């Protein structure tokens, strides 16, 4: 009888252990289920923090240090480190595979400045690195994004009045594509437009361009392009739009075009150039609300949203989804920071594609 009890106990122990192994195997299998999230993309102009009008409106060079100092103060007051947290929360909510970002800025300073008379050294002391600040904010939200591509746009340095005299302040502007870590990225390019705004009195060239990548998501490869077209001069903006569609005209992959196009839907000249080139504005497919994305007040402290035009857009070509859901982010009263700041002077736009 005692031998029989021992045998029974061993059998029970063996069955129990085997059962535990089967349960563990089942759990591991469940964690490997494929990602069934719809293809999701976002475009967001994060706002440098000041209007360029202060500098563009100067009538003589002696006014530049005052205008530059005021612009710099506005940028600091706009508090991008805090705004980046709000932007990161919007990104976390929708978890886009790919994001097109505009006005990703690098602010550098030199004290004392040497801009006058011949600016022998450029400013290198980093004051604000918007890309690093945003990447840190994304990481703090538990998100894992990588820089897939970027294009360097304008890089300008000017003297500004400071407490100790004249300092130099430098702004370098980028358009950036971020991709989730599970998105395979290839064929990165950056292109500068030949057509650019030149401000002769200030000796400035306002360079713009686009960044592009191939992004493979759930086994399908898409061509993703991100751009920010000229703001202040219609003729230059139209010429850049034509350059863009011409440069992409031979692309055969499904193409997703993200950006701040600075052309109003649906009457803008540039907007219709894009449509005439065979693109579809996804906001027209399936959306609610106006889709307006611009612009809050320059100090982004207005209590009621001032967004009245739709210039941040997502276009597609060679792409036939069965459904598209689009919406704006960063434009609701609850999106404002405790300080009263909006996350940006623009709303972001998100599109989800089902196939």
Coordinates of C-alpha atoms in Angstrom, one line a residue:
X1 CA 0.0 0.0 0.0
X2 CA 2.8 2.4 0.8
X3 CA 4.5 1.7 -2.5
X4 CA 1.2 2.4 -4.3
X5 CA 0.9 5.8 -2.5
X6 CA 4.4 6.7 -3.5
X7 CA 3.7 5.9 -7.2
X8 CA 0.5 7.9 -7.0
X9 CA 2.3 10.9 -5.5
X10 CA 4.9 10.8 -8.2
X11 CA 2.3 10.6 -11.0
X12 CA 0.4 13.6 -9.4
X13 CA 3.7 15.6 -9.2
X14 CA 4.6 14.7 -12.9
X15 CA 1.1 15.8 -14.1
X16 CA 1.3 19.1 -12.1
X17 CA 4.8 20.0 -13.5
X18 CA 3.7 19.1 -17.0
X19 CA 0.6 21.2 -16.6
X20 CA 2.8 24.2 -15.6
X21 CA 5.0 23.8 -18.6
X22 CA 2.0 23.8 -20.9
X23 CA 0.6 27.0 -19.4
X24 CA 4.0 28.7 -19.8
X25 CA 4.2 27.7 -23.4
X26 CA 0.7 29.1 -24.0
X27 CA 1.6 32.5 -22.5
X28 CA 4.7 32.8 -24.6
X29 CA 2.8 32.0 -27.8
X30 CA 0.2 34.7 -27.0
X31 CA 2.9 37.4 -26.6
X32 CA 3.9 36.8 -30.2
X33 CA 0.7 37.8 -31.8
X34 CA 1.2 40.2 -34.8
X35 CA 0.5 43.9 -34.6
X36 CA -3.0 44.5 -36.0
X37 CA -2.9 48.3 -35.6
X38 CA -4.0 50.1 -38.8
X39 CA -1.3 51.9 -40.6
X40 CA -1.1 55.2 -38.7
X41 CA 0.8 58.4 -39.6
X42 CA 1.0 61.8 -38.2
X43 CA 2.2 65.3 -39.2
X44 CA 3.0 68.0 -36.6
X45 CA 4.6 71.4 -36.9
X46 CA 5.9 71.8 -33.3
X47 CA 6.5 75.6 -33.6
X48 CA 9.9 77.2 -32.9
X49 CA 8.2 79.7 -30.5
X50 CA 8.1 83.0 -32.3
X51 CA 6.9 84.6 -35.5
X52 CA 9.6 85.5 -38.0
X53 CA 7.8 88.8 -38.7
X54 CA 9.9 90.7 -36.1
X55 CA 13.0 90.0 -38.2
X56 CA 11.5 90.1 -41.6
X57 CA 10.0 93.6 -41.0
X58 CA 13.2 95.4 -40.0
X59 CA 13.9 98.4 -42.2
X60 CA 17.6 98.8 -41.5
X61 CA 20.4 96.7 -40.2
X62 CA 20.7 98.6 -36.9
X63 CA 17.3 97.3 -36.0
X64 CA 18.4 93.7 -36.2
X65 CA 19.9 93.2 -32.7
X66 CA 16.7 94.5 -31.0
X67 CA 14.5 92.3 -33.2
X68 CA 16.7 89.3 -32.7
X69 CA 16.7 89.7 -28.9
X70 CA 12.9 90.0 -28.9
X71 CA 12.6 86.8 -31.1
X72 CA 15.0 84.9 -28.8
X73 CA 13.0 86.0 -25.7
X74 CA 9.8 84.8 -27.3
X75 CA 11.3 81.4 -28.1
X76 CA 12.4 80.9 -24.5
X77 CA 9.0 82.0 -23.2
X78 CA 7.3 79.5 -25.5
X79 CA 8.9 76.8 -23.3
X80 CA 9.5 73.9 -25.8
X81 CA 10.6 71.4 -23.1
X82 CA 7.2 71.7 -21.5
X83 CA 5.3 71.7 -24.8
X84 CA 7.3 68.6 -25.9
X85 CA 5.7 66.7 -23.1
X86 CA 2.2 67.5 -24.4
X87 CA 3.2 66.6 -27.9
X88 CA 4.6 63.3 -26.7
X89 CA 1.4 62.5 -25.0
X90 CA -0.6 63.1 -28.2
X91 CA 1.9 60.8 -30.0
X92 CA 1.5 58.1 -27.3
X93 CA -2.3 58.3 -27.6
X94 CA -2.2 57.4 -31.3
X95 CA 1.1 55.5 -31.5
X96 CA 1.7 56.3 -35.2
X97 CA 4.1 54.2 -37.1
X98 CA 5.7 57.2 -38.8
X99 CA 5.7 61.0 -37.9
X100 CA 6.6 64.0 -40.0
X101 CA 7.8 66.9 -37.8
X102 CA 8.4 70.5 -38.9
X103 CA 10.2 73.4 -37.2
X104 CA 12.5 71.0 -35.3
X105 CA 14.9 73.7 -34.2
X106 CA 18.4 73.9 -32.8
X107 CA 19.1 77.1 -30.9
X108 CA 22.7 78.1 -30.2
X109 CA 24.3 81.1 -28.7
X110 CA 27.7 82.8 -28.5
X111 CA 28.6 85.3 -25.7
X112 CA 30.2 87.7 -26.4
X113 CA 29.2 87.7 -30.0
X114 CA 31.6 88.3 -33.0
X115 CA 29.0 88.8 -35.7
X116 CA 30.2 92.3 -36.3
X117 CA 32.1 92.9 -38.5
X118 CA 32.8 89.5 -40.1
X119 CA 31.5 86.7 -37.8
X120 CA 34.7 84.6 -37.8
X121 CA 33.1 81.9 -35.6
X122 CA 29.6 80.5 -35.6
X123 CA 27.6 80.1 -32.3
X124 CA 27.9 76.6 -30.9
X125 CA 26.7 76.7 -27.3
X126 CA 23.4 74.8 -27.4
X127 CA 20.5 76.5 -25.7
X128 CA 17.6 74.3 -27.0
X129 CA 17.9 71.1 -29.1
X130 CA 14.2 70.4 -30.0
X131 CA 14.9 67.0 -31.4
X132 CA 16.7 65.7 -28.3
X133 CA 14.1 67.3 -26.1
X134 CA 11.3 65.6 -27.9
X135 CA 13.1 62.2 -28.1
X136 CA 13.6 62.4 -24.3
X137 CA 9.9 63.2 -23.8
X138 CA 8.9 60.3 -26.0
X139 CA 11.2 58.0 -24.0
X140 CA 9.7 59.3 -20.7
X141 CA 6.3 58.1 -22.1
X142 CA 7.7 54.7 -22.7
X143 CA 7.8 55.1 -26.5
X144 CA 10.6 53.8 -28.7
X145 CA 11.1 56.0 -31.8
X146 CA 14.1 56.6 -34.0
X147 CA 15.2 59.3 -36.3
X148 CA 14.5 57.9 -39.7
X149 CA 15.6 60.9 -41.8
X150 CA 16.0 64.7 -41.6
X151 CA 16.7 67.6 -43.9
X152 CA 18.5 70.7 -42.8
X153 CA 16.8 73.9 -43.8
X154 CA 17.8 77.4 -43.0
X155 CA 20.8 78.0 -40.7
X156 CA 21.0 81.7 -39.7
X157 CA 23.0 83.7 -37.1
X158 CA 22.4 87.2 -36.0
X159 CA 23.6 89.6 -33.4
X160 CA 21.3 90.4 -30.5
X161 CA 21.4 92.8 -27.6
X162 CA 22.1 91.0 -24.3
X163 CA 22.7 92.2 -20.7
X164 CA 26.5 92.1 -21.2
X165 CA 26.5 93.6 -24.7
X166 CA 26.1 91.9 -28.1
X167 CA 25.7 88.1 -28.3
X168 CA 25.2 86.0 -31.4
X169 CA 22.1 83.8 -31.7
X170 CA 21.9 81.0 -34.2
X171 CA 18.9 79.0 -35.5
X172 CA 19.1 75.9 -37.5
X173 CA 15.8 74.4 -38.7
X174 CA 15.1 70.8 -39.6
X175 CA 12.2 68.7 -40.9
X176 CA 12.4 65.3 -39.4
X177 CA 10.8 61.9 -39.9
X178 CA 10.5 59.7 -36.8
X179 CA 9.6 56.0 -37.1
X180 CA 8.7 53.4 -34.4
X181 CA 11.4 51.0 -33.6
X182 CA 9.4 48.1 -35.2
X183 CA 9.3 49.9 -38.6
X184 CA 12.1 49.0 -41.1
X185 CA 13.6 52.0 -42.7
X186 CA 15.6 52.2 -46.0
X187 CA 16.4 54.6 -48.8
X188 CA 16.7 57.8 -46.7
X189 CA 17.2 61.0 -48.7
X190 CA 17.1 64.7 -48.0
X191 CA 16.5 67.2 -50.8
X192 CA 16.8 71.0 -50.8
X193 CA 14.6 73.0 -53.1
X194 CA 16.2 75.1 -55.8
X195 CA 13.6 77.8 -55.3
X196 CA 14.1 79.6 -52.0
X197 CA 13.4 83.0 -50.4
X198 CA 16.3 85.4 -50.4
X199 CA 16.2 88.5 -48.1
X200 CA 18.9 90.6 -49.6
X201 CA 19.0 93.3 -46.9
X202 CA 19.7 90.8 -44.2
X203 CA 21.8 88.6 -46.4
X204 CA 19.6 85.6 -45.7
X205 CA 18.7 82.5 -47.7
X206 CA 15.6 80.8 -46.4
X207 CA 16.4 77.2 -47.5
X208 CA 13.7 74.5 -47.4
X209 CA 13.4 71.0 -48.6
X210 CA 12.1 67.5 -47.8
X211 CA 13.1 64.3 -46.1
X212 CA 12.0 60.9 -47.4
X213 CA 12.3 57.2 -46.5
X214 CA 11.0 53.8 -47.4
X215 CA 9.1 52.4 -44.4
X216 CA 8.1 48.8 -44.3
X217 CA 5.0 48.2 -42.1
X218 CA 3.3 44.8 -41.8
X219 CA 5.0 43.6 -44.9
X220 CA 4.2 46.5 -47.1
X221 CA 6.7 49.2 -48.1
X222 CA 5.6 52.8 -48.3
X223 CA 7.4 55.9 -49.5
X224 CA 7.1 58.6 -46.7
X225 CA 7.9 62.2 -47.5
X226 CA 7.9 65.1 -45.1
X227 CA 8.2 68.8 -46.0
X228 CA 7.6 72.4 -44.9
X229 CA 7.0 74.8 -47.7
X230 CA 7.7 78.6 -47.8
X231 CA 5.5 80.6 -45.5
X232 CA 5.7 84.3 -46.5
X233 CA 6.0 84.4 -50.3
X234 CA 3.3 82.7 -52.5
X235 CA 5.4 82.6 -55.7
X236 CA 8.2 80.8 -53.9
X237 CA 5.8 78.4 -52.2
X238 CA 4.1 77.5 -55.5
X239 CA 7.5 76.9 -57.2
X240 CA 8.6 74.6 -54.3
X241 CA 5.3 72.7 -54.6
X242 CA 5.9 72.1 -58.3
X243 CA 9.5 71.0 -57.5
X244 CA 8.2 68.5 -55.0
X245 CA 5.6 66.9 -57.2
X246 CA 8.1 66.8 -60.1
X247 CA 10.8 65.1 -58.0
X248 CA 8.3 62.5 -56.8
X249 CA 6.5 62.0 -60.2
X250 CA 8.3 58.7 -61.0
X251 CA 7.7 57.1 -57.6
X252 CA 5.8 53.8 -57.9
X253 CA 5.6 52.8 -54.2
X254 CA 2.5 53.7 -52.2
X255 CA 3.3 57.3 -51.4
X256 CA 2.4 59.2 -48.2
X257 CA 3.1 63.0 -48.3
X258 CA 3.2 64.7 -44.9
X259 CA 3.8 68.3 -44.0
X260 CA 3.0 71.9 -43.4
X261 CA 2.3 73.0 -46.9
X262 CA 1.3 76.5 -46.1
X263 CA -1.4 76.3 -48.8
X264 CA -5.0 76.5 -47.8
X265 CA -7.4 73.6 -48.5
X266 CA -9.2 73.6 -50.7
X267 CA -8.6 76.8 -52.7
X268 CA -4.8 77.2 -52.4
X269 CA -2.7 77.2 -55.6
X270 CA -0.2 74.8 -54.1
X271 CA -2.9 72.5 -52.8
X272 CA -4.4 72.1 -56.2
X273 CA -1.0 71.5 -57.8
X274 CA -0.7 68.5 -55.5
X275 CA -4.2 67.2 -56.4
X276 CA -3.5 67.7 -60.1
X277 CA -0.4 65.5 -59.7
X278 CA -2.6 62.6 -58.7
X279 CA -2.6 62.9 -54.9
X280 CA -5.6 62.5 -52.7
X281 CA -6.1 64.7 -49.6
X282 CA -7.0 62.1 -46.9
X283 CA -9.0 64.6 -44.9
X284 CA -11.5 64.5 -47.8
X285 CA -11.9 60.8 -47.5
X286 CA -13.4 60.3 -44.0
X287 CA -13.2 63.0 -41.3
X288 CA -15.1 65.0 -38.8
X289 CA -14.8 68.7 -38.1
X290 CA -13.0 71.4 -40.1
X291 CA -9.5 70.0 -39.8
X292 CA -8.2 73.5 -39.3
X293 CA -4.6 73.4 -38.1
X294 CA -3.3 77.0 -38.0
X295 CA -2.7 79.2 -36.2
X296 CA -2.8 80.0 -32.5
X297 CA -1.5 83.4 -31.3
X298 CA 2.3 84.0 -31.6
X299 CA 2.7 83.6 -27.8
X300 CA 0.4 80.5 -27.9
X301 CA -1.4 81.8 -24.8
X302 CA -4.8 82.5 -26.3
X303 CA -7.6 80.8 -24.3
X304 CA -9.9 80.0 -27.2
X305 CA -8.4 78.2 -30.1
X306 CA -7.7 80.5 -33.1
X307 CA -7.2 77.7 -35.7
X308 CA -9.0 78.9 -38.9
X309 CA -7.3 77.4 -41.9
X310 CA -6.2 73.9 -42.9
X311 CA -2.6 74.0 -44.1
X312 CA -1.1 70.9 -42.4
X313 CA -2.1 68.0 -44.6
X314 CA -1.6 64.3 -45.5
X315 CA -1.8 63.3 -49.1
X316 CA -1.5 59.9 -50.7
X317 CA -0.8 58.5 -54.1
X318 CA -0.6 54.9 -55.4
X319 CA -2.6 53.9 -52.3
X320 CA -6.1 52.5 -52.1
X321 CA -7.3 52.0 -48.5
X322 CA -10.7 50.6 -47.8
X323 CA -11.2 53.3 -45.1
X324 CA -9.4 56.2 -43.6
X325 CA -10.0 57.9 -40.3
X326 CA -8.4 61.4 -39.8
X327 CA -8.4 63.8 -36.9
X328 CA -6.5 66.7 -35.4
X329 CA -4.5 66.7 -32.1
X330 CA -3.2 69.3 -29.8
X331 CA -6.2 71.7 -30.4
X332 CA -8.6 70.9 -27.6
X333 CA -8.9 72.9 -24.4
X334 CA -7.6 70.0 -22.4
X335 CA -4.4 69.9 -24.5
X336 CA -3.2 73.2 -23.1
X337 CA -0.5 73.1 -20.5
X338 CA -1.0 74.2 -16.9
X339 CA 0.9 77.4 -17.9
X340 CA -1.8 78.2 -20.5
X341 CA 0.5 77.4 -23.4
X342 CA -0.8 75.4 -26.4
X343 CA 1.5 72.5 -27.4
X344 CA 2.1 74.4 -30.7
X345 CA 0.7 77.2 -32.8
X346 CA -0.4 74.4 -35.1
X347 CA -2.6 71.3 -34.6
X348 CA -1.2 67.9 -35.6
X349 CA -3.0 65.6 -38.0
X350 CA -3.3 61.9 -37.7
X351 CA -4.5 59.4 -40.3
X352 CA -5.3 55.7 -39.8
X353 CA -5.6 53.5 -42.9
X354 CA -7.4 50.2 -43.2
X355 CA -6.7 47.9 -46.2

